[in-house]
PDB file of C-alpha atoms in Angstrom:
ATOM      1  CA  MET A  98     111.191 113.415 102.361  1.00 79.00           C
ATOM      2  CA  ASP A  99     107.597 114.324 101.576  1.00 89.00           C
ATOM      3  CA  ALA A 100     107.051 118.062 101.055  1.00 93.00           C
ATOM      4  CA  ILE A 101     103.251 117.827 101.051  1.00 93.00           C
ATOM      5  CA  ASN A 102     102.988 115.884 104.320  1.00 93.00           C
ATOM      6  CA  ALA A 103     105.591 118.095 106.002  1.00 93.00           C
ATOM      7  CA  LEU A 104     103.532 121.218 105.300  1.00 95.00           C
ATOM      8  CA  ARG A 105     100.198 119.500 105.983  1.00 94.00           C
ATOM      9  CA  SER A 106     101.359 118.381 109.418  1.00 94.00           C
ATOM     10  CA  TYR A 107     102.062 121.980 110.433  1.00 95.00           C
ATOM     11  CA  ILE A 108      98.658 123.238 109.271  1.00 95.00           C
ATOM     12  CA  GLU A 109      96.930 120.192 110.793  1.00 94.00           C
ATOM     13  CA  SER A 110      98.490 120.853 114.205  1.00 94.00           C
ATOM     14  CA  VAL A 111      97.508 124.531 114.043  1.00 94.00           C
ATOM     15  CA  LEU A 112      93.859 123.851 113.239  1.00 94.00           C
ATOM     16  CA  THR A 113      93.493 120.858 115.576  1.00 93.00           C
ATOM     17  CA  ASN A 114      94.776 122.700 118.643  1.00 92.00           C
ATOM     18  CA  ILE A 115      92.517 125.739 118.209  1.00 92.00           C
ATOM     19  CA  HIS A 116      88.958 124.785 119.049  1.00 88.00           C
ATOM     20  CA  ASP A 117      85.600 126.386 118.231  1.00 89.00           C
ATOM     21  CA  MET A 118      84.700 128.302 115.085  1.00 92.00           C
ATOM     22  CA  LYS A 119      87.553 130.242 113.569  1.00 95.00           C
ATOM     23  CA  VAL A 120      88.567 132.636 110.820  1.00 96.00           C
ATOM     24  CA  LEU A 121      91.695 132.128 108.703  1.00 96.00           C
ATOM     25  CA  LEU A 122      93.695 135.144 107.546  1.00 97.00           C
ATOM     26  CA  PHE A 123      96.301 134.609 104.832  1.00 97.00           C
ATOM     27  CA  ASP A 124      98.518 136.821 102.718  1.00 96.00           C
ATOM     28  CA  ASP A 125      98.858 136.438  98.941  1.00 94.00           C
ATOM     29  CA  GLU A 126     101.616 133.828  99.205  1.00 95.00           C
ATOM     30  CA  THR A 127     100.405 131.775 102.156  1.00 96.00           C
ATOM     31  CA  SER A 128      96.965 131.364 100.595  1.00 95.00           C
ATOM     32  CA  HIS A 129      98.633 129.544  97.683  1.00 94.00           C
ATOM     33  CA  ILE A 130     100.922 127.600 100.036  1.00 96.00           C
ATOM     34  CA  ALA A 131      97.976 126.306 102.070  1.00 95.00           C
ATOM     35  CA  SER A 132      95.687 125.616  99.096  1.00 92.00           C
ATOM     36  CA  LEU A 133      98.243 123.240  97.577  1.00 93.00           C
ATOM     37  CA  VAL A 134      98.233 120.922 100.595  1.00 92.00           C
ATOM     38  CA  TYR A 135      94.828 121.549 102.215  1.00 92.00           C
ATOM     39  CA  THR A 136      91.419 121.726 100.537  1.00 88.00           C
ATOM     40  CA  GLN A 137      88.572 124.008 101.575  1.00 88.00           C
ATOM     41  CA  THR A 138      86.523 120.931 102.498  1.00 90.00           C
ATOM     42  CA  GLU A 139      89.253 119.870 104.912  1.00 92.00           C
ATOM     43  CA  LEU A 140      89.340 123.354 106.402  1.00 92.00           C
ATOM     44  CA  LEU A 141      85.578 123.248 106.998  1.00 91.00           C
ATOM     45  CA  LYS A 142      86.010 120.054 109.020  1.00 92.00           C
ATOM     46  CA  HIS A 143      88.153 122.100 111.408  1.00 93.00           C
ATOM     47  CA  ASP A 144      85.372 124.656 111.954  1.00 93.00           C
ATOM     48  CA  VAL A 145      86.871 127.283 109.654  1.00 95.00           C
ATOM     49  CA  VAL A 146      83.917 129.503 108.769  1.00 93.00           C
ATOM     50  CA  LEU A 147      85.702 132.288 106.893  1.00 93.00           C
ATOM     51  CA  ILE A 148      88.907 132.636 104.861  1.00 95.00           C
ATOM     52  CA  GLU A 149      90.111 136.137 104.037  1.00 94.00           C
ATOM     53  CA  PRO A 150      93.234 138.002 102.906  1.00 95.00           C
ATOM     54  CA  LEU A 151      94.737 140.032 105.736  1.00 96.00           C
ATOM     55  CA  ASN A 152      95.070 143.222 103.679  1.00 93.00           C
ATOM     56  CA  LYS A 153      91.326 143.228 102.857  1.00 93.00           C
ATOM     57  CA  CYS A 154      90.234 142.402 106.393  1.00 92.00           C
ATOM     58  CA  VAL A 155      92.149 145.359 107.829  1.00 91.00           C
ATOM     59  CA  ASN A 156      90.129 147.856 105.776  1.00 86.00           C
ATOM     60  CA  LYS A 157      86.705 146.402 106.603  1.00 88.00           C
ATOM     61  CA  PRO A 158      84.363 147.935 109.180  1.00 89.00           C
ATOM     62  CA  ALA A 159      83.874 146.017 112.414  1.00 85.00           C
ATOM     63  CA  ASP A 160      81.194 143.292 112.421  1.00 87.00           C
ATOM     64  CA  ASP A 161      79.662 142.219 115.740  1.00 88.00           C
ATOM     65  CA  ALA A 162      78.930 138.753 114.358  1.00 86.00           C
ATOM     66  CA  LEU A 163      82.660 138.173 113.782  1.00 89.00           C
ATOM     67  CA  SER A 164      83.890 139.687 117.024  1.00 91.00           C
ATOM     68  CA  ILE A 165      83.249 136.452 118.961  1.00 93.00           C
ATOM     69  CA  LEU A 166      85.352 134.292 116.619  1.00 94.00           C
ATOM     70  CA  ASN A 167      88.940 133.181 117.017  1.00 95.00           C
ATOM     71  CA  CYS A 168      91.307 134.346 114.288  1.00 96.00           C
ATOM     72  CA  VAL A 169      94.163 132.226 112.952  1.00 97.00           C
ATOM     73  CA  CYS A 170      96.750 134.213 110.978  1.00 97.00           C
ATOM     74  CA  ILE A 171      99.154 132.267 108.744  1.00 97.00           C
ATOM     75  CA  LEU A 172     101.514 134.820 107.249  1.00 97.00           C
ATOM     76  CA  ARG A 173     104.963 135.260 105.801  1.00 97.00           C
ATOM     77  CA  PRO A 174     107.217 137.407 108.033  1.00 96.00           C
ATOM     78  CA  THR A 175     107.429 140.448 105.752  1.00 94.00           C
ATOM     79  CA  SER A 176     107.409 144.156 106.525  1.00 93.00           C
ATOM     80  CA  GLN A 177     104.072 144.574 104.690  1.00 94.00           C
ATOM     81  CA  ASN A 178     102.398 141.804 106.703  1.00 96.00           C
ATOM     82  CA  ILE A 179     103.743 143.234 109.953  1.00 97.00           C
ATOM     83  CA  HIS A 180     102.327 146.632 108.954  1.00 96.00           C
ATOM     84  CA  ASP A 181      98.901 145.151 108.130  1.00 96.00           C
ATOM     85  CA  LEU A 182      98.853 143.009 111.260  1.00 97.00           C
ATOM     86  CA  ARG A 183      99.729 145.985 113.431  1.00 96.00           C
ATOM     87  CA  ASN A 184      96.797 147.893 111.955  1.00 95.00           C
ATOM     88  CA  GLU A 185      94.519 144.907 112.563  1.00 96.00           C
ATOM     89  CA  LEU A 186      95.574 144.645 116.215  1.00 96.00           C
ATOM     90  CA  ASN A 187      95.070 148.382 116.696  1.00 94.00           C
ATOM     91  CA  SER A 188      91.431 147.942 115.604  1.00 92.00           C
ATOM     92  CA  PRO A 189      90.690 144.229 116.092  1.00 94.00           C
ATOM     93  CA  HIS A 190      87.831 142.553 114.231  1.00 94.00           C
ATOM     94  CA  PHE A 191      87.972 139.256 116.168  1.00 95.00           C
ATOM     95  CA  ASN A 192      88.038 137.870 119.686  1.00 94.00           C
ATOM     96  CA  THR A 193      91.462 136.197 119.950  1.00 96.00           C
ATOM     97  CA  TYR A 194      94.413 136.058 117.563  1.00 97.00           C
ATOM     98  CA  TYR A 195      96.637 133.051 116.991  1.00 97.00           C
ATOM     99  CA  ILE A 196      99.535 134.239 114.832  1.00 98.00           C
ATOM    100  CA  PHE A 197     101.698 131.790 112.889  1.00 98.00           C
ATOM    101  CA  PHE A 198     104.607 132.983 110.772  1.00 98.00           C
ATOM    102  CA  THR A 199     105.957 130.720 108.053  1.00 97.00           C
ATOM    103  CA  ASN A 200     109.588 131.451 108.916  1.00 96.00           C
ATOM    104  CA  VAL A 201     111.783 133.046 111.569  1.00 95.00           C
ATOM    105  CA  VAL A 202     110.644 136.496 112.694  1.00 95.00           C
ATOM    106  CA  GLN A 203     112.822 139.464 113.564  1.00 93.00           C
ATOM    107  CA  LYS A 204     112.643 140.520 117.229  1.00 94.00           C
ATOM    108  CA  GLU A 205     111.982 144.114 116.173  1.00 95.00           C
ATOM    109  CA  TRP A 206     108.806 143.013 114.381  1.00 96.00           C
ATOM    110  CA  LEU A 207     107.605 141.119 117.458  1.00 96.00           C
ATOM    111  CA  GLN A 208     108.072 144.281 119.493  1.00 96.00           C
ATOM    112  CA  ILE A 209     105.983 146.244 116.978  1.00 96.00           C
ATOM    113  CA  LEU A 210     103.148 143.704 117.294  1.00 96.00           C
ATOM    114  CA  ALA A 211     103.372 143.692 121.096  1.00 95.00           C
ATOM    115  CA  GLN A 212     103.057 147.467 121.195  1.00 95.00           C
ATOM    116  CA  ALA A 213     100.055 147.375 118.827  1.00 95.00           C
ATOM    117  CA  ASP A 214      98.161 144.790 120.895  1.00 95.00           C
ATOM    118  CA  HIS A 215      96.488 147.319 123.204  1.00 93.00           C
ATOM    119  CA  CYS A 216      93.454 145.099 123.766  1.00 92.00           C
ATOM    120  CA  CYS A 217      95.520 142.004 124.652  1.00 94.00           C
ATOM    121  CA  LYS A 218      93.940 139.998 121.849  1.00 95.00           C
ATOM    122  CA  VAL A 219      97.026 137.970 120.827  1.00 96.00           C
ATOM    123  CA  PHE A 220      97.055 134.544 122.485  1.00 96.00           C
ATOM    124  CA  VAL A 221     100.094 132.953 120.809  1.00 95.00           C
ATOM    125  CA  VAL A 222     102.782 133.748 118.244  1.00 96.00           C
ATOM    126  CA  HIS A 223     104.567 130.784 116.673  1.00 96.00           C
ATOM    127  CA  GLU A 224     106.924 130.023 113.810  1.00 96.00           C
ATOM    128  CA  ILE A 225     105.844 127.201 111.493  1.00 96.00           C
ATOM    129  CA  PHE A 226     108.110 126.368 108.593  1.00 96.00           C
ATOM    130  CA  ILE A 227     105.863 126.190 105.538  1.00 96.00           C
ATOM    131  CA  ASP A 228     107.542 128.877 103.429  1.00 97.00           C
ATOM    132  CA  VAL A 229     107.468 127.013 100.089  1.00 97.00           C
ATOM    133  CA  LEU A 230     104.800 125.802  97.670  1.00 96.00           C
ATOM    134  CA  ALA A 231     104.695 121.985  97.775  1.00 95.00           C
ATOM    135  CA  LEU A 232     103.741 120.936  94.245  1.00 92.00           C
ATOM    136  CA  ASN A 233     104.175 117.246  94.986  1.00 89.00           C
ATOM    137  CA  LYS A 234     106.040 115.006  97.410  1.00 90.00           C
ATOM    138  CA  ARG A 235     109.410 115.558  95.766  1.00 89.00           C
ATOM    139  CA  LEU A 236     109.069 119.043  94.335  1.00 91.00           C
ATOM    140  CA  PHE A 237     108.550 122.487  95.820  1.00 94.00           C
ATOM    141  CA  SER A 238     108.609 125.955  94.294  1.00 93.00           C
ATOM    142  CA  LEU A 239     109.060 129.554  95.415  1.00 93.00           C
ATOM    143  CA  ASN A 240     106.870 130.990  92.635  1.00 89.00           C
ATOM    144  CA  ILE A 241     109.709 133.108  91.286  1.00 88.00           C
ATOM    145  CA  PRO A 242     109.273 132.888  87.496  1.00 80.00           C
ATOM    146  CA  SER A 243     112.662 134.364  86.593  1.00 78.00           C
ATOM    147  CA  CYS A 244     115.377 135.799  88.783  1.00 79.00           C
ATOM    148  CA  LEU A 245     118.654 135.469  86.883  1.00 76.00           C
ATOM    149  CA  ASN A 246     118.648 138.854  85.131  1.00 75.00           C
ATOM    150  CA  THR A 247     117.640 140.759  88.274  1.00 76.00           C
ATOM    151  CA  LEU A 248     120.235 139.071  90.471  1.00 79.00           C
ATOM    152  CA  SER A 249     123.022 139.226  87.870  1.00 73.00           C
ATOM    153  CA  ALA A 250     122.681 143.006  87.634  1.00 69.00           C
ATOM    154  CA  GLN A 251     123.496 143.390  91.341  1.00 70.00           C
ATOM    155  CA  PRO A 252     127.095 143.491  92.708  1.00 69.00           C
ATOM    156  CA  LEU A 253     128.050 140.321  94.613  1.00 64.00           C
ATOM    157  CA  GLN A 254     128.797 142.184  97.845  1.00 65.00           C
ATOM    158  CA  GLN A 255     125.304 143.696  97.916  1.00 63.00           C
ATOM    159  CA  LEU A 256     123.681 140.312  97.219  1.00 62.00           C
ATOM    160  CA  GLN A 257     125.486 138.806 100.197  1.00 60.00           C
ATOM    161  CA  THR A 258     124.630 141.517 102.712  1.00 62.00           C
ATOM    162  CA  SER A 259     121.767 143.745 101.512  1.00 60.00           C
ATOM    163  CA  ARG A 260     118.434 143.570 103.369  1.00 64.00           C
ATOM    164  CA  ASP A 261     116.883 146.522 101.508  1.00 63.00           C
ATOM    165  CA  SER A 262     113.180 145.684 101.101  1.00 64.00           C
ATOM    166  CA  SER A 263     112.882 148.221  98.274  1.00 68.00           C
ATOM    167  CA  ASN A 264     115.541 146.452  96.206  1.00 76.00           C
ATOM    168  CA  PRO A 265     114.041 143.707  93.953  1.00 79.00           C
ATOM    169  CA  ALA A 266     117.313 141.744  93.835  1.00 82.00           C
ATOM    170  CA  SER A 267     117.587 141.759  97.627  1.00 83.00           C
ATOM    171  CA  LEU A 268     113.972 140.613  97.993  1.00 86.00           C
ATOM    172  CA  ILE A 269     114.467 137.730  95.546  1.00 88.00           C
ATOM    173  CA  MET A 270     117.719 136.678  97.213  1.00 89.00           C
ATOM    174  CA  GLN A 271     116.135 136.657 100.667  1.00 90.00           C
ATOM    175  CA  ARG A 272     113.081 134.769  99.359  1.00 93.00           C
ATOM    176  CA  ILE A 273     115.324 132.016  97.982  1.00 94.00           C
ATOM    177  CA  VAL A 274     117.247 131.758 101.246  1.00 95.00           C
ATOM    178  CA  ASP A 275     114.060 131.810 103.346  1.00 95.00           C
ATOM    179  CA  GLY A 276     112.519 129.043 101.253  1.00 96.00           C
ATOM    180  CA  LEU A 277     115.537 126.747 101.525  1.00 96.00           C
ATOM    181  CA  PHE A 278     115.880 127.488 105.237  1.00 96.00           C
ATOM    182  CA  SER A 279     112.224 126.652 105.918  1.00 96.00           C
ATOM    183  CA  VAL A 280     112.575 123.300 104.139  1.00 95.00           C
ATOM    184  CA  LEU A 281     115.555 122.408 106.327  1.00 93.00           C
ATOM    185  CA  CYS A 282     113.548 123.341 109.431  1.00 93.00           C
ATOM    186  CA  ALA A 283     110.433 121.481 108.265  1.00 92.00           C
ATOM    187  CA  PHE A 284     112.413 118.268 107.720  1.00 91.00           C
ATOM    188  CA  LYS A 285     114.689 118.958 110.720  1.00 88.00           C
ATOM    189  CA  LEU A 286     117.837 118.512 108.660  1.00 88.00           C
ATOM    190  CA  LYS A 287     121.382 119.578 109.333  1.00 86.00           C
ATOM    191  CA  THR A 288     122.966 120.345 105.993  1.00 90.00           C
ATOM    192  CA  ALA A 289     126.155 120.838 104.076  1.00 92.00           C
ATOM    193  CA  ILE A 290     126.010 123.477 101.353  1.00 95.00           C
ATOM    194  CA  ARG A 291     127.876 123.047  98.089  1.00 95.00           C
ATOM    195  CA  TYR A 292     127.842 125.446  95.144  1.00 93.00           C
ATOM    196  CA  GLU A 293     129.630 126.111  91.881  1.00 87.00           C
ATOM    197  CA  ALA A 294     132.836 128.000  92.577  1.00 87.00           C
ATOM    198  CA  THR A 295     132.539 129.817  89.242  1.00 88.00           C
ATOM    199  CA  SER A 296     129.060 131.196  90.013  1.00 88.00           C
ATOM    200  CA  PRO A 297     128.883 134.409  92.096  1.00 87.00           C
ATOM    201  CA  LEU A 298     125.107 133.948  92.480  1.00 88.00           C
ATOM    202  CA  CYS A 299     125.389 130.433  93.901  1.00 90.00           C
ATOM    203  CA  LYS A 300     128.143 131.615  96.220  1.00 90.00           C
ATOM    204  CA  ALA A 301     126.010 134.522  97.476  1.00 89.00           C
ATOM    205  CA  ILE A 302     122.996 132.266  98.110  1.00 91.00           C
ATOM    206  CA  GLY A 303     125.135 129.599  99.801  1.00 93.00           C
ATOM    207  CA  GLU A 304     126.881 132.040 102.121  1.00 91.00           C
ATOM    208  CA  ARG A 305     123.672 133.849 103.003  1.00 92.00           C
ATOM    209  CA  LEU A 306     121.885 130.561 103.747  1.00 94.00           C
ATOM    210  CA  SER A 307     124.815 129.369 105.851  1.00 94.00           C
ATOM    211  CA  ALA A 308     124.719 132.604 107.871  1.00 93.00           C
ATOM    212  CA  GLN A 309     120.963 132.225 108.486  1.00 94.00           C
ATOM    213  CA  ILE A 310     121.477 128.638 109.678  1.00 93.00           C
ATOM    214  CA  ASP A 311     124.240 129.780 112.057  1.00 93.00           C
ATOM    215  CA  ASP A 312     122.048 132.595 113.422  1.00 93.00           C
ATOM    216  CA  ASN A 313     119.300 130.053 114.220  1.00 92.00           C
ATOM    217  CA  SER A 314     121.434 127.073 115.244  1.00 89.00           C
ATOM    218  CA  ASP A 315     119.103 126.309 118.177  1.00 90.00           C
ATOM    219  CA  LEU A 316     116.498 125.066 115.674  1.00 89.00           C
ATOM    220  CA  PHE A 317     118.801 122.217 114.639  1.00 86.00           C
ATOM    221  CA  GLN A 318     120.083 121.031 118.020  1.00 82.00           C
ATOM    222  CA  SER A 319     117.584 118.177 118.356  1.00 78.00           C
ATOM    223  CA  THR A 320     118.447 116.442 115.079  1.00 77.00           C
ATOM    224  CA  ASN A 321     121.336 114.531 113.578  1.00 76.00           C
ATOM    225  CA  ALA A 322     119.703 113.975 110.183  1.00 76.00           C
ATOM    226  CA  ALA A 323     122.141 115.076 107.502  1.00 81.00           C
ATOM    227  CA  SER A 324     121.486 116.477 104.031  1.00 88.00           C
ATOM    228  CA  LEU A 325     123.248 118.215 101.167  1.00 92.00           C
ATOM    229  CA  ILE A 326     122.118 121.344  99.340  1.00 94.00           C
ATOM    230  CA  LEU A 327     123.675 121.603  95.881  1.00 93.00           C
ATOM    231  CA  LEU A 328     123.360 125.012  94.220  1.00 92.00           C
ATOM    232  CA  ILE A 329     123.769 124.955  90.441  1.00 88.00           C
ATOM    233  CA  ASP A 330     123.822 127.938  88.107  1.00 86.00           C
ATOM    234  CA  ARG A 331     121.459 127.291  85.186  1.00 82.00           C
ATOM    235  CA  ARG A 332     123.814 129.162  82.829  1.00 83.00           C
ATOM    236  CA  THR A 333     126.342 126.335  83.116  1.00 84.00           C
ATOM    237  CA  ASP A 334     123.688 123.699  82.293  1.00 78.00           C
ATOM    238  CA  PRO A 335     121.578 124.927  79.342  1.00 77.00           C
ATOM    239  CA  ILE A 336     120.647 121.423  78.179  1.00 82.00           C
ATOM    240  CA  THR A 337     118.429 120.221  81.048  1.00 80.00           C
ATOM    241  CA  PRO A 338     115.530 122.698  80.438  1.00 75.00           C
ATOM    242  CA  VAL A 339     115.089 121.518  76.851  1.00 79.00           C
ATOM    243  CA  LEU A 340     114.972 117.795  77.673  1.00 79.00           C
ATOM    244  CA  HIS A 341     111.496 116.235  77.453  1.00 74.00           C
ATOM    245  CA  ASN A 342     110.406 113.807  80.140  1.00 73.00           C
ATOM    246  CA  TRP A 343     107.658 111.556  78.782  1.00 79.00           C
ATOM    247  CA  SER A 344     105.365 111.602  81.791  1.00 83.00           C
ATOM    248  CA  TYR A 345     101.757 112.580  82.354  1.00 84.00           C
ATOM    249  CA  GLN A 346     102.620 115.685  84.347  1.00 84.00           C
ATOM    250  CA  SER A 347     105.422 116.915  82.084  1.00 84.00           C
ATOM    251  CA  LEU A 348     103.269 116.571  78.950  1.00 86.00           C
ATOM    252  CA  LEU A 349     100.457 118.601  80.516  1.00 88.00           C
ATOM    253  CA  HIS A 350     102.955 121.297  81.411  1.00 87.00           C
ATOM    254  CA  GLU A 351     104.483 121.210  77.918  1.00 85.00           C
ATOM    255  CA  PHE A 352     101.192 121.642  76.063  1.00 89.00           C
ATOM    256  CA  PHE A 353      99.010 123.665  78.463  1.00 91.00           C
ATOM    257  CA  GLY A 354     101.150 124.874  81.355  1.00 90.00           C
ATOM    258  CA  ILE A 355     100.728 124.097  85.058  1.00 91.00           C
ATOM    259  CA  GLN A 356     100.555 126.962  87.548  1.00 91.00           C
ATOM    260  CA  ASN A 357     100.377 125.964  91.231  1.00 91.00           C
ATOM    261  CA  ASN A 358      99.027 122.537  90.208  1.00 91.00           C
ATOM    262  CA  ILE A 359      96.215 124.065  88.127  1.00 93.00           C
ATOM    263  CA  VAL A 360      95.931 123.382  84.386  1.00 93.00           C
ATOM    264  CA  LYS A 361      94.020 125.959  82.384  1.00 90.00           C
ATOM    265  CA  ILE A 362      92.815 124.866  78.947  1.00 90.00           C
ATOM    266  CA  LYS A 363      91.104 127.338  76.624  1.00 89.00           C
ATOM    267  CA  ASN A 364      87.283 127.207  76.790  1.00 91.00           C
ATOM    268  CA  ARG A 365      87.334 124.467  79.445  1.00 92.00           C
ATOM    269  CA  PRO A 366      87.071 124.444  83.254  1.00 92.00           C
ATOM    270  CA  ALA A 367      90.382 124.545  85.131  1.00 90.00           C
ATOM    271  CA  ILE A 368      91.742 121.148  86.153  1.00 90.00           C
ATOM    272  CA  VAL A 369      93.412 120.636  89.535  1.00 88.00           C
ATOM    273  CA  LEU A 370      96.329 118.218  89.708  1.00 87.00           C
ATOM    274  CA  ASP A 371      96.608 116.592  93.140  1.00 84.00           C
ATOM    275  CA  GLU A 372      99.101 113.784  93.628  1.00 82.00           C
ATOM    276  CA  ARG A 373      97.192 112.591  96.694  1.00 82.00           C
ATOM    277  CA  THR A 374      94.049 111.789  94.680  1.00 81.00           C
ATOM    278  CA  ASP A 375      95.415 111.211  91.152  1.00 77.00           C
ATOM    279  CA  ASP A 376      97.867 108.304  91.132  1.00 73.00           C
TER     280      ASP A 376
END
């Protein structure tokens, strides 16, 4: 299992199959996801001439020089992104749109986009499973700094069923489930889910992930590869976070901090950690 190569292969196939000069539109999360596995130099080799956030592009005036370019959108399937994308399609800035969502998309959202595409600019809509930040081959993150207090304050029943986008606990819960689900899809793994029986949070995440897998069982029909997801509540294991691993990466994180593979040291240029180039 190689998280970096799994995500790179998706982005590589997207850029390789869309010819001519192109624009890339990201959201706040997917820009970080892509930057961890693909450099700007590599993007330029695929004729990417402009990289912009979707929410800023929507509010810009039309530019005739850009109207002939293809547009590749790599976005998380969120209500805000659907709203911004609908506005973009209502007043398109580019010639053709290739839309790639980093996880499964609700049918209702696809209908909204179809109704907004008055000019028939959308060429394809695909799901590509790159909904995590691949920090190295064996480690991925969801960029959630702390979730325990928020989730613990919510009743278990609401954590298991709530889809309220205005509820922080519901958003965090769904983000965790979406991230784990995308990893299973990226590696094409059928999985067994195990969790601590004494932890309501682990139970809620496990049951919600299991339900999402069942709802999208067609994505796993072509594989027999098995895996195990083990959900552990940090409150039952307080020792592990204070253990010190004497490695290059862990020492950098201990003394300076690593955020999305970038080390920031006071009064010095930022240093990028890349496992592919720094053995």
